[in-house]
Coordinates of C-alpha atoms and ligand atoms in Angstrom, one line a residue:
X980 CA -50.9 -49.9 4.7
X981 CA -54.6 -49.2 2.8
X982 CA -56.3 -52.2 1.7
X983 CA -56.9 -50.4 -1.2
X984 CA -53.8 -49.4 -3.4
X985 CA -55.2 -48.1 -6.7
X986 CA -58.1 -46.3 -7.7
X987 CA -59.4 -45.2 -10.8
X988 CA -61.7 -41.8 -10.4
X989 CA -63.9 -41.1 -13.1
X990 CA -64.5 -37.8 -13.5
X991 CA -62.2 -34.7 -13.2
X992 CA -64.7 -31.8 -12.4
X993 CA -64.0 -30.5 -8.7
X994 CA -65.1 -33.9 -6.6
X995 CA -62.5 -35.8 -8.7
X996 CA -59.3 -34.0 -8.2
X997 CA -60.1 -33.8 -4.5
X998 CA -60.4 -37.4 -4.2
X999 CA -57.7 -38.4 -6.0
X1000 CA -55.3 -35.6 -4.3
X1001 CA -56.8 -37.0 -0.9
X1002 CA -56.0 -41.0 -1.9
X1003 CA -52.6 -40.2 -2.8
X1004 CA -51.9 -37.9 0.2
X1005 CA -53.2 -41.3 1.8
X1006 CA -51.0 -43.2 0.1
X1007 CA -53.5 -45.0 -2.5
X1008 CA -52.0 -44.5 -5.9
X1009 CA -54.9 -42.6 -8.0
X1010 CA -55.9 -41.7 -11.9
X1011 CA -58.2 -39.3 -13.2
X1012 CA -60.2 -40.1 -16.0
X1013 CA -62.1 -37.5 -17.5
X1014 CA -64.9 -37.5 -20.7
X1015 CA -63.9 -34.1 -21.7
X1016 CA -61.4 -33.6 -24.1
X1017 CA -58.7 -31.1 -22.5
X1018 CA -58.6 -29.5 -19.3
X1019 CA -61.6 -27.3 -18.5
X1020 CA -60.1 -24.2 -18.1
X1021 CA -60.2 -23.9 -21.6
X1022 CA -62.8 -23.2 -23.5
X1023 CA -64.9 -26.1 -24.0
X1024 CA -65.3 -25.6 -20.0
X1025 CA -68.4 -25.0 -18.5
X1026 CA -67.6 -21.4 -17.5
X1027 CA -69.4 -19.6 -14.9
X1028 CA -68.4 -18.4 -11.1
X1029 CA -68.6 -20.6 -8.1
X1030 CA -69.2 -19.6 -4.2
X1031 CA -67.1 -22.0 -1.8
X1032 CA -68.4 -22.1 1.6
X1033 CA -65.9 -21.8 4.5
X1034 CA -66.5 -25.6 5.4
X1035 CA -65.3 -26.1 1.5
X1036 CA -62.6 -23.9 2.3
X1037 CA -61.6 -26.2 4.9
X1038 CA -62.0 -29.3 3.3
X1039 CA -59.6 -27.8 0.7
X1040 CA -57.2 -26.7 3.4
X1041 CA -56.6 -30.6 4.1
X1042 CA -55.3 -31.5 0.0
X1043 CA -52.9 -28.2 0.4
X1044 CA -55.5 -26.1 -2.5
X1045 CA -57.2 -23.2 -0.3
X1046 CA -54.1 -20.8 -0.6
X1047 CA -54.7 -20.8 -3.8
X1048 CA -58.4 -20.6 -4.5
X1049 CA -58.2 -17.8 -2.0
X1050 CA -55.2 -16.5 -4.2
X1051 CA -57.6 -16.1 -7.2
X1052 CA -61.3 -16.1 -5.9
X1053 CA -63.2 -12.6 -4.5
X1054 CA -64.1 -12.7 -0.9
X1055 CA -67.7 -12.5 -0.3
X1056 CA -67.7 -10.2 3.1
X1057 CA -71.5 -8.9 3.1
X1058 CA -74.4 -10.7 1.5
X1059 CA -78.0 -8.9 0.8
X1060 CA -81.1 -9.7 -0.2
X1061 CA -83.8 -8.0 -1.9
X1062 CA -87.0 -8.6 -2.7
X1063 CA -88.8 -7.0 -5.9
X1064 CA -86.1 -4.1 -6.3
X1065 CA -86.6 -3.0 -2.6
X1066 CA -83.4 -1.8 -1.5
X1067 CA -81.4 -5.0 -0.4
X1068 CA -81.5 -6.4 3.4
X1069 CA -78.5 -7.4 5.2
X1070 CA -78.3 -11.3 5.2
X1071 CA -77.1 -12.6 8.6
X1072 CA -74.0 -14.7 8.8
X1073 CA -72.6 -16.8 11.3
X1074 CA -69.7 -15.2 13.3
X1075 CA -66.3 -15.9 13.2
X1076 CA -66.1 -17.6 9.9
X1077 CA -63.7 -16.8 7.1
X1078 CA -65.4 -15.3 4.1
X1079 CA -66.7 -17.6 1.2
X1080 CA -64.8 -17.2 -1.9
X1081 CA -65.8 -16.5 -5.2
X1082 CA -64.0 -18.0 -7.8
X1083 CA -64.1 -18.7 -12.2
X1084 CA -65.0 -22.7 -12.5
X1085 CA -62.2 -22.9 -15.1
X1086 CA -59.7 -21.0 -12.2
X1087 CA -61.0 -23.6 -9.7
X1088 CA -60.8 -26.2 -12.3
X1089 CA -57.3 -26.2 -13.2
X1090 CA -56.2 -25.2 -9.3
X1091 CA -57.5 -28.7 -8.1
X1092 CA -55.9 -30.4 -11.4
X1093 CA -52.7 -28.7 -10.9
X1094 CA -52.5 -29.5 -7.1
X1095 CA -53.4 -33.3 -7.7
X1096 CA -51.2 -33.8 -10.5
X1097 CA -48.2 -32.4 -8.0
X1098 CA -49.6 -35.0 -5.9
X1099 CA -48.5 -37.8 -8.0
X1100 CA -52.5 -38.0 -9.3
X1101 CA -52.3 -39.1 -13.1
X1102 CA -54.6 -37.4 -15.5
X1103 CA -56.5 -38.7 -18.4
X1104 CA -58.4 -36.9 -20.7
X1105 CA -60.8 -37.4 -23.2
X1106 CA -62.0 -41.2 -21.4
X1107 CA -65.6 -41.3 -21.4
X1108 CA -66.6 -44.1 -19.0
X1109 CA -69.1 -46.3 -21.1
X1110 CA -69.0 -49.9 -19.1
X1111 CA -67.3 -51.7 -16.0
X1112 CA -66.1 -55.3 -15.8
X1113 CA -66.0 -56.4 -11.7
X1114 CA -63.3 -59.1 -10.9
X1115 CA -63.5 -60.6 -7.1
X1116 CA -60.2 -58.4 -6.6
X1117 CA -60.9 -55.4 -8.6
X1118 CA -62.6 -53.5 -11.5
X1119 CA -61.8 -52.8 -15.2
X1120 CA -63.2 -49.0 -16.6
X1121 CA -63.5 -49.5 -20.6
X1122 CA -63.7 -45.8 -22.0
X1123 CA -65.7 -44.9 -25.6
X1124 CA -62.0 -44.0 -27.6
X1125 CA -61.6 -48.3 -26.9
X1126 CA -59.0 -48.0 -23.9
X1127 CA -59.6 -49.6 -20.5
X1128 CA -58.2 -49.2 -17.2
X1129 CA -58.2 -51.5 -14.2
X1130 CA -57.4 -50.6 -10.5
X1131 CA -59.0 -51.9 -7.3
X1132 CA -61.6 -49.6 -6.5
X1133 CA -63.5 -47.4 -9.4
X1134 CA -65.1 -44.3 -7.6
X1135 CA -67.7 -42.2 -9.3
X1136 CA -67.1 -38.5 -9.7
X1137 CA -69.0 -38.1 -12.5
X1138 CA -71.4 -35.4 -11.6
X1139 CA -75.1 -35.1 -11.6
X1140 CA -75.5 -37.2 -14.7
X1141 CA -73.7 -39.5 -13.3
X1142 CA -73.1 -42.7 -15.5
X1143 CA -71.2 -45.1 -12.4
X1144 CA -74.4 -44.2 -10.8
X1145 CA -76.5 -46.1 -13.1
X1146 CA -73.6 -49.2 -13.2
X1147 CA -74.2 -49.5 -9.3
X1148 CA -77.9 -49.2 -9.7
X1149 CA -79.5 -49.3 -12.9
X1150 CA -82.8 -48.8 -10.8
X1151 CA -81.2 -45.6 -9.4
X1152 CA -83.1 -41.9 -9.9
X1153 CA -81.8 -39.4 -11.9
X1154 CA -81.1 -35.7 -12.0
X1155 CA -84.4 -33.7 -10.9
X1156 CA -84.6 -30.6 -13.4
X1157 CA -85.3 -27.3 -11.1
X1158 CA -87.5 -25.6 -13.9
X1159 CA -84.5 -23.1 -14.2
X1160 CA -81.6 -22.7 -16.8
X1161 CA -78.7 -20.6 -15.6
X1162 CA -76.9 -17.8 -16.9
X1163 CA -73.8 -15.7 -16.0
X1164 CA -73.0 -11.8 -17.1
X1165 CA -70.3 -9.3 -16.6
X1166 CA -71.4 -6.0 -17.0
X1167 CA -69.9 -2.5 -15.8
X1168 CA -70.8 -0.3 -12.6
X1169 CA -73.8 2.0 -12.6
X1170 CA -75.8 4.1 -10.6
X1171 CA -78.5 1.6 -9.1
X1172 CA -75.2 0.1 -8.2
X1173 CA -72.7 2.6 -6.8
X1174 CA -73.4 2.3 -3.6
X1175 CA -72.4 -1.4 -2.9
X1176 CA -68.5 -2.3 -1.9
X1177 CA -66.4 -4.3 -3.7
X1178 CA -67.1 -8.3 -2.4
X1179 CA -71.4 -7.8 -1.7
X1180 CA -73.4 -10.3 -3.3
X1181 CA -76.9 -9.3 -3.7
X1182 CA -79.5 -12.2 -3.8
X1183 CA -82.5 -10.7 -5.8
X1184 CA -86.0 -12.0 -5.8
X1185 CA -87.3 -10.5 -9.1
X1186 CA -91.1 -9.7 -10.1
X1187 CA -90.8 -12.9 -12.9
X1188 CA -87.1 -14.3 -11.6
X1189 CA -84.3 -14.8 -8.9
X1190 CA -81.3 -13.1 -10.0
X1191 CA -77.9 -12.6 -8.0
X1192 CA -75.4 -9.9 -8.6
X1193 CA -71.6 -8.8 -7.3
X1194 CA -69.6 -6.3 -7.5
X1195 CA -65.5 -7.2 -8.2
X1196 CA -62.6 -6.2 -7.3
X1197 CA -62.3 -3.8 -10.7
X1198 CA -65.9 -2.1 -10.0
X1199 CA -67.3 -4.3 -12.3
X1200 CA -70.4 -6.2 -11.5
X1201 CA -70.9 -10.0 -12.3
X1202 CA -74.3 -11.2 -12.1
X1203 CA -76.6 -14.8 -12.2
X1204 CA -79.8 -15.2 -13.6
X1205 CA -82.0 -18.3 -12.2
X1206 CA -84.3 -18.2 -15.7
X1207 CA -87.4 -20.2 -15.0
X1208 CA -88.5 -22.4 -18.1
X1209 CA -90.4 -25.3 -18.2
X1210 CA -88.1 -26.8 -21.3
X1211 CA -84.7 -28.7 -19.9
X1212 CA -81.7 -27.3 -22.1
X1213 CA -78.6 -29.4 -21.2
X1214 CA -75.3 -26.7 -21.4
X1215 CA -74.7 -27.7 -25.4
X1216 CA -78.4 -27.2 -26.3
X1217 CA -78.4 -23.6 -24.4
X1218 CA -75.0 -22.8 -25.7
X1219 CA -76.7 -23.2 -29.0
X1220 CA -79.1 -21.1 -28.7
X1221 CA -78.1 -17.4 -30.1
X1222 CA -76.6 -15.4 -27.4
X1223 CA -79.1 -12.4 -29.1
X1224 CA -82.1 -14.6 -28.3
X1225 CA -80.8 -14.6 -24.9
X1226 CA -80.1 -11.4 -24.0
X1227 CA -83.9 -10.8 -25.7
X1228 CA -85.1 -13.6 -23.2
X1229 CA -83.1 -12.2 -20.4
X1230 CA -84.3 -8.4 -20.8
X1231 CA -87.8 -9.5 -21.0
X1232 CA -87.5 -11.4 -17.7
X1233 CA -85.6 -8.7 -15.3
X1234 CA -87.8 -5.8 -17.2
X1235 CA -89.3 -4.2 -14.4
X1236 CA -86.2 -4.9 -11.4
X1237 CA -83.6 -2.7 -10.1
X1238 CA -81.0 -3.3 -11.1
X1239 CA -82.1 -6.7 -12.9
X1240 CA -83.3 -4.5 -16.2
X1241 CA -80.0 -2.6 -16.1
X1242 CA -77.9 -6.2 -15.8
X1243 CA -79.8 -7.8 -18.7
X1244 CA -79.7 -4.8 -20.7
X1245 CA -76.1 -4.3 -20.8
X1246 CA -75.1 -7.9 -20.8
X1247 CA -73.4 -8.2 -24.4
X1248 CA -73.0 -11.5 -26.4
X1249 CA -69.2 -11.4 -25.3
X1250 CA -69.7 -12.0 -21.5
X1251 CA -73.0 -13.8 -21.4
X1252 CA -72.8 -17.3 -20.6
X1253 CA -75.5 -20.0 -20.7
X1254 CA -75.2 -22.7 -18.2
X1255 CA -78.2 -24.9 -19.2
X1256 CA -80.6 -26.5 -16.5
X1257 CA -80.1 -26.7 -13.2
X1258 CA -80.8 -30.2 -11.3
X1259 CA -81.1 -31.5 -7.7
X1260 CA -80.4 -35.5 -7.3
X1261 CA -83.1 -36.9 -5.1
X1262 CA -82.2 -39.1 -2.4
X1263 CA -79.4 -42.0 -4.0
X1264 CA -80.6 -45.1 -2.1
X1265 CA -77.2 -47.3 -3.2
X1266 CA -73.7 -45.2 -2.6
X1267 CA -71.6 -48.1 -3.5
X1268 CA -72.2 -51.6 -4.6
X1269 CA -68.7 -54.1 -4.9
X1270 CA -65.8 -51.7 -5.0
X1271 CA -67.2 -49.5 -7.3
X1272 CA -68.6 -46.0 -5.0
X1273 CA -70.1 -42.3 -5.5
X1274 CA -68.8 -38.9 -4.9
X1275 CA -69.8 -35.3 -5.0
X1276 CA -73.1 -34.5 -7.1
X1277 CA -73.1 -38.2 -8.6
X1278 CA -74.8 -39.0 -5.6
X1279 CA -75.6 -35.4 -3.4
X1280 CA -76.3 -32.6 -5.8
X1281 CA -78.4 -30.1 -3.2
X1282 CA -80.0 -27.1 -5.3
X1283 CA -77.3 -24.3 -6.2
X1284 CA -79.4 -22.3 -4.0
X1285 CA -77.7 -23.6 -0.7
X1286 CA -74.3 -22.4 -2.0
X1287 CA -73.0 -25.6 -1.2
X1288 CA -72.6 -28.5 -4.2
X1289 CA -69.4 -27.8 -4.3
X1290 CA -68.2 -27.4 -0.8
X1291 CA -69.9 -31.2 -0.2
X1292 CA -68.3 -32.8 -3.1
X1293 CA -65.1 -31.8 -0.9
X1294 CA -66.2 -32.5 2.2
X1295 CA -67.6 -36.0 0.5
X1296 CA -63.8 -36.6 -0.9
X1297 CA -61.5 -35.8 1.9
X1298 CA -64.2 -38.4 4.0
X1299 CA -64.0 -41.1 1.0
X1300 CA -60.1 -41.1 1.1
X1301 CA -59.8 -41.1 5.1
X1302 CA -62.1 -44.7 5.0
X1303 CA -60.3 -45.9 2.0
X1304 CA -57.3 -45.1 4.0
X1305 CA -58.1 -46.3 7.3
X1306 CA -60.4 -49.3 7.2
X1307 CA -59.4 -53.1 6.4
X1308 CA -61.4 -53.4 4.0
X1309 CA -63.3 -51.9 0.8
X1310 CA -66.9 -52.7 2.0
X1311 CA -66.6 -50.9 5.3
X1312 CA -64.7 -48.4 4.1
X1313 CA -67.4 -47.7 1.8
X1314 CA -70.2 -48.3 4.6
X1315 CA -68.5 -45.8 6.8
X1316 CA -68.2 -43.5 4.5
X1317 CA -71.9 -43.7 3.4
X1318 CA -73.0 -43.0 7.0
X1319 CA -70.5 -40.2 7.8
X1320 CA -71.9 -38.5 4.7
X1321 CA -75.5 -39.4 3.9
X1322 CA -76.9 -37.1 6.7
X1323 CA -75.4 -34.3 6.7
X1324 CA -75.8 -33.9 2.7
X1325 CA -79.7 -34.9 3.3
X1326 CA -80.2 -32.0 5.6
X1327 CA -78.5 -29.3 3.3
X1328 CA -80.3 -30.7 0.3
X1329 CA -83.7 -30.4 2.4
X1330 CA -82.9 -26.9 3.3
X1331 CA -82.1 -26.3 -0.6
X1332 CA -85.5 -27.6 -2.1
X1333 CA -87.4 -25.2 0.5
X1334 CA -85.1 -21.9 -1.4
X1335 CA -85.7 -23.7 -4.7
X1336 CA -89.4 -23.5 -4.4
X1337 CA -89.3 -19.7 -3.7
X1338 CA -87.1 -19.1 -6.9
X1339 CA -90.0 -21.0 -9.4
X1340 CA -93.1 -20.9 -7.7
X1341 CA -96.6 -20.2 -9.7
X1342 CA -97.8 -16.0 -9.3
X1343 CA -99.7 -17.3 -6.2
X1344 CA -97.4 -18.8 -4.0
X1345 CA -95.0 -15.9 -5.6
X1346 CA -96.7 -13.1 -3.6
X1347 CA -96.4 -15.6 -0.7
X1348 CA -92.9 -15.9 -0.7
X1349 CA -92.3 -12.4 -0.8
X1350 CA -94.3 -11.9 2.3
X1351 CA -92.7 -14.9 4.0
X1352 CA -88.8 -14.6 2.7
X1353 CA -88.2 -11.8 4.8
X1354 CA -89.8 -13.0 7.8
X1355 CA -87.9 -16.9 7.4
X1356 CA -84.3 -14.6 7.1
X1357 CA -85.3 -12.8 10.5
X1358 CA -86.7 -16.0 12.0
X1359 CA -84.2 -18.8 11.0
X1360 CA -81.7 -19.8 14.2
X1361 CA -79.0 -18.8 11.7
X1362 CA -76.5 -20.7 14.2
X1363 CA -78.5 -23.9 13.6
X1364 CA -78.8 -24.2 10.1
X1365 CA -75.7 -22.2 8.7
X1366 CA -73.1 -22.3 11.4
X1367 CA -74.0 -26.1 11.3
X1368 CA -73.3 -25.9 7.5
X1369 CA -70.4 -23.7 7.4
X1370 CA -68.6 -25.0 10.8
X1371 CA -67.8 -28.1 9.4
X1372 CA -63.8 -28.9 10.0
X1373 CA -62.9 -32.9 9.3
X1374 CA -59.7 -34.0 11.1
X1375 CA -58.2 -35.5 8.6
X1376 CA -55.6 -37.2 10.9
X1377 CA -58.1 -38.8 13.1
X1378 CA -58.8 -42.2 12.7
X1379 CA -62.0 -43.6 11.1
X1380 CA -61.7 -46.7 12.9
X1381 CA -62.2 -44.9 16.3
X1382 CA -65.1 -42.4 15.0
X1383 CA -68.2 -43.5 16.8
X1384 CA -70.4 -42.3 13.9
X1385 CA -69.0 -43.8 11.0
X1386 CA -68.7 -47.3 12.3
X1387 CA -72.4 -47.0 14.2
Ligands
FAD167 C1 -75.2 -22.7 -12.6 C2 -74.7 -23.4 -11.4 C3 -74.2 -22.7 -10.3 C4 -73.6 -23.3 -9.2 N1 -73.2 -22.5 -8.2 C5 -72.6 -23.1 -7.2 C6 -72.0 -22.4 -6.1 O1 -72.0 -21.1 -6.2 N2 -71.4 -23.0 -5.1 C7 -71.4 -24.4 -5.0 O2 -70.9 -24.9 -4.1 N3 -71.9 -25.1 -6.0 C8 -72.5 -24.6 -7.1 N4 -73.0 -25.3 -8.1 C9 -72.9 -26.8 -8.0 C10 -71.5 -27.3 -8.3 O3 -71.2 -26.9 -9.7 C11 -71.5 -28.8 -8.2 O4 -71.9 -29.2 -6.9 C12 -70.0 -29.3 -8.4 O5 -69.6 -29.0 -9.7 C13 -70.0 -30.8 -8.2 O6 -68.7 -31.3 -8.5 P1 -68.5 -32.8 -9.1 O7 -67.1 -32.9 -9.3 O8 -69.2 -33.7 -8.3 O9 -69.3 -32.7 -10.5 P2 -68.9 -31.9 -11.8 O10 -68.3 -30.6 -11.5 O11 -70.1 -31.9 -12.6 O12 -67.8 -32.8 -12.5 C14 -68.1 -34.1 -13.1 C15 -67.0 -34.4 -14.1 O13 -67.2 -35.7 -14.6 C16 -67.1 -35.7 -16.0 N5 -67.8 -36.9 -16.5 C17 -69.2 -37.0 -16.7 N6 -69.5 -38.2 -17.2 C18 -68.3 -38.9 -17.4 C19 -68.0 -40.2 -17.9 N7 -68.9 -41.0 -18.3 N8 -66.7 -40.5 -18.0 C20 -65.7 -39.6 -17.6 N9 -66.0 -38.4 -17.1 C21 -67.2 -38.0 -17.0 C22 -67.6 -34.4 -16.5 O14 -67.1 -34.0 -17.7 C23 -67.1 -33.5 -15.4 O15 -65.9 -32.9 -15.6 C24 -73.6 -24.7 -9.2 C25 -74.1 -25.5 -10.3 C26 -74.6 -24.8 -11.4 C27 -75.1 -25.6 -12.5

């Protein structure tokens, strides 16, 4: 039997769910408590599309959810990239992968909700997290609307502005603000776009911004804008911005690309979406103190350019609930965990800050990139760095206690 029996997750975004759906597969009773007030997939979500990697993909496989992101997410079969409106390059990809999956946040959202409520996973919402009492045998959660909730372990899924973070550390960094505020748009076919199949993602380097663009299923083309602006707007602040200032911003940005002026230009009020700013975490030097612990972009956020935040918050549950599950204790269950996850997540989030730079660099170091993008894509030992990435299967019914690397 765990040593742990009840856990308390705060946060009910994507790493949540997973966890708790992995603890009670494991047999650790678990409860979701989320800030927001109803599930996401409403409209007070955060909206917006999400790529899942095939190591995601697998991680999912293991809490009984990939069927159905598959079910409602496009396959991504050929990726391109282009570099000031030249026509767009085929992107290598490592062989003998499954395709990643693109998929609505609110779809993936209520998916992972749905699954881990089936599990037996309770769900709260509207519980902020505000402050943590620590007993020698467990921890107390006390949540802004007054309530409180003990359990033995508290685990921290509470995304990039993570507040558990800050009770394990108050010294701990925060979010790093990449200099760029996202955007999603939906906008029909056209002729700088006919030509691509249904499941091509373009990556665009623009002449003032990265962009990325799709085409559906339906012909339709869904697109991203990167938007580099030295002023942080957190998700509320750009949502209340006017979406006609936007689309004004937006059109003045992807001007001269092809097909970037077309996107912009068509994008209507009704389909744009503003994200707000997009953050890395820099290294977290405490995962866990006492039996309180991180998970997903509370403690790894890599830059959304690796394509992977996501896929690691999974990978970083299904490894969280295997320790809890397997070791005696809570403190080397923790400890393993930490070093089954801290390296791999340190490599992907190194790889990420090189793309980052080349989305947001000064005009200068601009014209450099687009010299030296092409030549990186043809030079990178694509087996190395992505197959590494994407390969990644955890054998969920292998013991931690005899895995070399997490007890090292
Ligand atoms: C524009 C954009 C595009 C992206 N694209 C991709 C992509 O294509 N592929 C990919 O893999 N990743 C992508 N990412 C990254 C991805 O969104 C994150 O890695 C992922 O959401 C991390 O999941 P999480 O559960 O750790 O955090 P989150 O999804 O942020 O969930 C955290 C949850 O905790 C809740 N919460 C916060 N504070 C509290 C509190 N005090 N009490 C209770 N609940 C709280 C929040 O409301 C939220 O529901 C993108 C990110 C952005 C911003």
């Amino acid at each position: 039997m765990p040593a742990v029996q009840t856990a308390l997750v705060i946060g009910g975004g994507i790493a949540g769910p997973v966890t708790a759906t992995a603890l009670a597969i494991a047999g650790i009773d678990a409860a979701i408590y989320e800030a927001r007030p109803s599930d996401p997939a409403s409209a007070n979500g955060i909206g917006g599309s999400l790529a899942l990697e095939p190591n995601g993909l697998a991680a999912l496989r293991i809490v009984g959810a990939d069927d159905r992101v598959r079910a409602a997410g496009i396959p991504i079969t050929r990726s391109l990239m282009s570099i000031t409106s030249k026509p767009g390059r085929e992107m290598p990809t490592p062989q003998g992968l499954p395709p990643r999956q693109l998929i609505d946040r609110g779809s993936l959202h209520s998916i992972l909700r749905e699954r881990a409520r089936q599990s037996g996973v309770r769900i709260h919402n509207a519980k902020k997290l505000i402050r943590v009492d620590e007993h020698v045998d467990g921890v107390t959660a006390h949540f802004a609307d007054g309530s409180s909730a003990s359990g033995d372990v508290l685990i921290g899924a509470d995304g990039v502005h993570s507040a558990v973070r800050r009770l394990i550390d108050p010294d701990a960094p925060g979010a790093r603000y990449l200099g760029l505020l996202g955007f999603e748009g939906l906008v029909d076919d056209g002729p700088d776009t006919a030509d691509l199949e249904p499941g091509t993602m373009t990556f665009a380097f623009g002449r003032r911004a990265y962009y990325l663009y799709w085409k559906r299923p339906d012909g339709r083309i869904g697109w991203g804008a990167n938007l580099p602006s030295p002023q942080h707007l957190s998700l509320k602040e750009a949502r209340a911005v006017a979406a006609e200032d936007w689309q004004r911003t937006l059109r003045g940005a992807y001007a001269d690309d092809i097909p970037g002026a077309r996107l912009a230009a068509e994008t209507t009020g009704d389909t744009l979406q503003a994200v707000g700013g997009l953050h890395i975490m820099p290294p977290v030097p405490h995962w866990h103190r006492g039996r309180m612990v991180l998970v997903g972009d509370a403690v790894h956020a890599p830059s959304n350019s690796t394509g992977q935040g996501a896929s690691l918050a999974m990978e970083s549950a299904i490894q969280l609930a295997r320790c809890l599950r397997d070791l005696p204790d809570v403190a080397p269950a923790f400890t393993a965990y930490e070093r089954l996850r801290r390296p791999r997540v340190v490599k992907i989030a190194e790889r990420g800050a090189r793309i980052s730079h080349a989305k947001a660099p000064g005009p200068v170091a601009q014209r450099m990139m687009r010299l030296l993008l092409p030549l990186m894509v043809k030079t990178m030992n694509l087996e190395k760095t992505m197959g590494a990435e994407q390969r990644y299967i955890i054998d969920w019914d292998a013991d931690v206690q005899e895995d070399a690397s997490a007890l090292a």
